[in-house]
Coordinates of C-alpha atoms in Angstrom, one line a residue:
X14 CA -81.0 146.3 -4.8
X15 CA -81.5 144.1 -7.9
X16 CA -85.3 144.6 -9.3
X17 CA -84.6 142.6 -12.3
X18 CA -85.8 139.0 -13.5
X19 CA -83.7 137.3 -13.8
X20 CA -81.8 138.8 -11.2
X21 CA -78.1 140.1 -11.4
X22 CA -75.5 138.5 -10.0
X23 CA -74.3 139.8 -6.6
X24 CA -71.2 142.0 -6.0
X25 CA -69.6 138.6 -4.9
X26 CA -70.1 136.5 -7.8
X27 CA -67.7 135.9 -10.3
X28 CA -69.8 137.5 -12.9
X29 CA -70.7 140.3 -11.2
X30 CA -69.6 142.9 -13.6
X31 CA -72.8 141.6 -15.5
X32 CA -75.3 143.5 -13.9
X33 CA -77.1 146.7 -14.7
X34 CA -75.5 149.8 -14.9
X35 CA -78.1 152.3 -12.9
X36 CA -75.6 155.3 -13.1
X37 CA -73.0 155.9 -15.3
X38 CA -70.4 158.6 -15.1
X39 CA -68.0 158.4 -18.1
X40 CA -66.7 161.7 -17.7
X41 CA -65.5 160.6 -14.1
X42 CA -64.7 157.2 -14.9
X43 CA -67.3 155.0 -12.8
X44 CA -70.2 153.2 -13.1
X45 CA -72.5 152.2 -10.5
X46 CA -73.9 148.9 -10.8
X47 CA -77.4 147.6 -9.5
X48 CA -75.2 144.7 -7.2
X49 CA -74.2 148.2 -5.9
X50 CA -70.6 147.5 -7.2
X51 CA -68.6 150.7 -8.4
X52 CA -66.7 149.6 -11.9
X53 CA -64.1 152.1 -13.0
X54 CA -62.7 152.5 -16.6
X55 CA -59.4 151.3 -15.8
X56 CA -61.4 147.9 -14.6
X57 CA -60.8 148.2 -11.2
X58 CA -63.9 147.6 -9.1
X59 CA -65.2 148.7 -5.3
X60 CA -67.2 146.2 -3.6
X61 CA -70.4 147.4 -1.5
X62 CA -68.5 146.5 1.6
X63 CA -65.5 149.0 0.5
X64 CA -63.4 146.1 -1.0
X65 CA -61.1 147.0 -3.6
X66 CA -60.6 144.9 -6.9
X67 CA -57.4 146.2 -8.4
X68 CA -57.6 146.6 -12.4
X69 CA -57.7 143.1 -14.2
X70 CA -57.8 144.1 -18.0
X71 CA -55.9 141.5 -20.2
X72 CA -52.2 141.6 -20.8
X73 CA -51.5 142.7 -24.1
X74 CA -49.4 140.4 -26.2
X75 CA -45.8 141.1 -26.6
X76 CA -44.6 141.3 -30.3
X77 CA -41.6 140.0 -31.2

C-alpha cells in the first residue's frame, strides 16, 4: 500500500506507528495509516488482519 521512498514500515514492525497517516479522523478518534494499520487516540491499534493492539500509552508517574 506504501508508495513512499523510503518505504514505511509494515503493520508488523515494531515501528509501525511510523508511517503515513493517509486519513485522519480526529473527531472519531482514528487514523488510518498507509501500512493499512488503524491507530486510535487512546493508542490502541487494529492490524490489517483484524488484530487488536490494546492501548499502550506510558504509565504516568505516581507522586508521592
Amino acid at each position: 500500500m506504501c508508495t513512499h521512498r523510503p518505504t514505511c514500515p509494515t503493520a508488523d514492525s515494531p515501528d509501525r506507528e511510523a508511517a503515513h497517516t493517509i486519513a485522519s479522523h480526529p473527531e472519531q478518534g482514528w487514523s488510518l495509516l498507509c501500512n493499512a494499520l488503524v491507530v486510535f487516540d487512546d493508542t490502541g491499534e487494529l492490524l490489517p488482519d483484524g488484530r487488536i493492539i490494546a492501548p499502550h500509552r506510558p504509565l504516568a508517574e505516581a507522586t508521592a
